Amino acid sequence: MTTSDPVITAITIVCLLLMIAGIVLTFMSNRWAVAAAYAGFLGIGLSVVHPTATPLIFWGVAAAIVIALQYLLPVNISSSRRGVGYIAGATLAGTFVGLAISHEWMIVGAIAGAILGGIAYSRTPAGAVMEFPSSKFLNYLCAKGLPAVVTICIVGTAILWLTALYSVK
């Protein structure tokens, strides 16, 4: 064991904790969920896995777009937690179902999960105010679904990298 092994292990643990925090914050509809997940993703990418720069840049731009959109949304929408559990939970499920197939299907599964979670919530008595199908529903689904999809897909990509790295050893 070299002296860098404990450091790499510590970095990996901190990055995994950041990504778990990102998932938890997604369920709480916090605008910094994607930043926490991306920080963990970046740490794993730069210290453990060493991928090409393309996925790091792609998910970094996606995270920046999500954070910018969260600031541009009206306060009553960005602070609302209505249906976020359904949307984030279904996004998480769709991500891992897609991850069982491939990385591309992970993204498709996350998007499908967010849509189905939004529809499921709109069918509950509390979700009747979403007026499915309407532009109000679509706007709210995009406002809450995009951050969930990007955050959970960032975590899914990191899990894919770590699984590939540690399954070789």
Coordinates of C-alpha atoms in Angstrom, one line a residue:
M1 CA 0.0 0.0 0.0
T2 CA 1.4 3.4 -1.0
T3 CA 1.1 6.5 1.0
S4 CA -1.4 7.9 -1.5
D5 CA -3.9 5.0 -1.0
P6 CA -5.3 6.4 2.3
V7 CA -5.6 9.8 0.7
I8 CA -7.5 8.5 -2.4
T9 CA -9.7 6.5 -0.1
A10 CA -10.5 9.6 2.0
I11 CA -11.2 11.6 -1.1
T12 CA -13.5 8.9 -2.5
I13 CA -15.4 8.8 0.8
V14 CA -15.8 12.6 0.9
C15 CA -17.0 12.6 -2.7
L16 CA -19.5 9.8 -2.1
L17 CA -20.8 11.8 0.9
L18 CA -21.2 14.9 -1.3
M19 CA -23.1 12.9 -3.8
I20 CA -25.4 11.4 -1.2
A21 CA -26.0 14.9 0.1
G22 CA -26.9 15.9 -3.5
I23 CA -29.5 13.2 -3.6
V24 CA -30.9 14.1 -0.2
L25 CA -31.0 17.8 -1.2
T26 CA -32.8 16.9 -4.4
F27 CA -35.6 15.4 -2.4
M28 CA -35.7 18.7 -0.4
S29 CA -35.8 20.8 -3.5
N30 CA -32.6 22.7 -2.7
R31 CA -30.9 24.6 -5.4
W32 CA -27.5 23.5 -4.3
A33 CA -28.2 19.8 -4.7
V34 CA -26.7 19.7 -8.2
A35 CA -23.6 21.6 -7.0
A36 CA -23.0 19.1 -4.2
A37 CA -23.4 16.2 -6.5
Y38 CA -21.1 17.7 -9.1
A39 CA -18.4 18.5 -6.5
G40 CA -18.4 14.8 -5.5
F41 CA -18.4 13.8 -9.2
L42 CA -15.5 16.1 -10.0
G43 CA -13.5 14.9 -7.0
I44 CA -13.9 11.3 -8.1
G45 CA -13.2 12.1 -11.7
L46 CA -10.0 14.0 -11.0
S47 CA -8.6 11.9 -8.2
V48 CA -9.8 8.3 -8.6
V49 CA -11.1 7.5 -12.1
H50 CA -9.2 9.9 -14.4
P51 CA -11.7 9.9 -17.3
T52 CA -11.5 12.1 -20.4
A53 CA -12.5 15.7 -19.9
T54 CA -15.7 15.4 -21.9
P55 CA -18.1 14.0 -19.2
L56 CA -16.6 16.4 -16.6
I57 CA -17.3 19.3 -18.9
F58 CA -20.7 18.1 -20.0
W59 CA -22.1 17.5 -16.5
G60 CA -20.4 20.8 -15.3
V61 CA -22.2 22.8 -18.0
A62 CA -25.5 20.9 -17.2
A63 CA -25.0 21.7 -13.5
A64 CA -24.3 25.4 -14.2
I65 CA -27.4 25.6 -16.4
V66 CA -29.5 24.1 -13.6
I67 CA -28.2 26.5 -11.0
A68 CA -28.7 29.5 -13.3
L69 CA -32.3 28.4 -14.0
Q70 CA -33.0 27.9 -10.3
Y71 CA -32.0 31.6 -9.7
L72 CA -34.2 32.7 -12.7
L73 CA -37.3 30.9 -11.5
P74 CA -39.9 32.8 -9.4
V75 CA -39.3 32.3 -5.7
N76 CA -42.7 30.6 -5.2
I77 CA -41.7 27.9 -7.7
S78 CA -38.1 27.5 -6.8
S79 CA -38.9 27.1 -3.1
S80 CA -41.9 24.8 -3.6
R81 CA -41.6 21.2 -2.6
R82 CA -44.9 20.1 -4.1
G83 CA -44.5 16.7 -5.7
V84 CA -40.7 16.8 -5.5
G85 CA -40.7 13.4 -3.6
Y86 CA -42.6 11.8 -6.5
I87 CA -40.4 13.4 -9.2
A88 CA -37.1 12.8 -7.4
G89 CA -38.0 9.3 -6.4
A90 CA -39.1 8.2 -9.8
T91 CA -36.0 9.9 -11.3
L92 CA -33.8 7.9 -9.0
A93 CA -35.6 4.7 -9.9
G94 CA -35.5 5.4 -13.6
T95 CA -31.8 6.2 -13.4
F96 CA -30.9 2.9 -11.8
V97 CA -33.1 0.9 -14.1
G98 CA -31.5 2.6 -17.1
L99 CA -28.0 2.1 -15.5
A100 CA -28.6 -1.6 -15.6
I101 CA -28.6 -1.3 -19.4
S102 CA -26.1 1.5 -20.3
H103 CA -25.0 5.0 -19.6
E104 CA -27.3 6.4 -22.3
W105 CA -30.3 4.5 -21.0
M106 CA -29.5 5.9 -17.6
I107 CA -30.3 9.4 -18.9
V108 CA -33.4 8.2 -20.7
G109 CA -34.6 6.3 -17.6
A110 CA -34.0 9.4 -15.5
I111 CA -36.1 11.6 -17.8
A112 CA -38.8 9.0 -18.1
G113 CA -38.8 8.6 -14.3
A114 CA -39.2 12.4 -13.8
I115 CA -42.1 12.6 -16.2
L116 CA -43.9 9.6 -14.7
G117 CA -43.2 10.9 -11.2
G118 CA -44.8 14.2 -12.1
I119 CA -47.8 12.5 -13.7
A120 CA -48.2 10.2 -10.6
Y121 CA -48.2 13.2 -8.3
S122 CA -50.7 15.1 -10.5
R123 CA -53.1 12.1 -10.0
T124 CA -53.1 12.5 -6.2
P125 CA -55.6 14.7 -4.5
A126 CA -52.8 17.1 -3.4
G127 CA -51.5 17.2 -7.0
A128 CA -54.9 18.1 -8.6
V129 CA -53.8 21.8 -8.5
M130 CA -51.2 20.9 -11.2
E131 CA -54.0 20.6 -13.7
F132 CA -52.5 17.7 -15.7
P133 CA -52.3 18.0 -18.7
S134 CA -51.6 21.8 -18.9
S135 CA -48.8 24.2 -19.5
K136 CA -48.8 24.8 -15.7
F137 CA -48.0 21.1 -15.2
L138 CA -45.3 21.1 -17.9
N139 CA -43.6 24.2 -16.5
Y140 CA -43.6 22.9 -13.0
L141 CA -42.4 19.5 -14.2
C142 CA -39.5 21.1 -16.0
A143 CA -38.7 23.3 -13.0
K144 CA -38.4 20.4 -10.7
G145 CA -37.6 17.6 -13.1
L146 CA -34.5 19.1 -14.7
P147 CA -32.6 19.5 -11.5
A148 CA -33.5 16.0 -10.3
V149 CA -32.5 14.5 -13.6
V150 CA -29.1 16.3 -13.8
T151 CA -28.3 15.6 -10.1
I152 CA -29.2 11.9 -10.2
C153 CA -27.5 11.3 -13.5
I154 CA -24.3 12.9 -12.2
V155 CA -24.4 10.5 -9.3
G156 CA -25.2 7.6 -11.7
T157 CA -22.3 8.4 -13.9
A158 CA -19.9 8.4 -10.9
I159 CA -21.3 5.1 -9.7
L160 CA -20.8 3.7 -13.2
W161 CA -17.1 4.8 -13.1
L162 CA -16.5 3.5 -9.6
T163 CA -18.1 0.1 -10.5
A164 CA -16.0 -0.2 -13.6
L165 CA -12.9 0.8 -11.7
Y166 CA -13.3 -1.6 -8.8
S167 CA -14.7 -4.5 -10.8
V168 CA -11.4 -4.7 -12.7
K169 CA -9.3 -5.1 -9.5

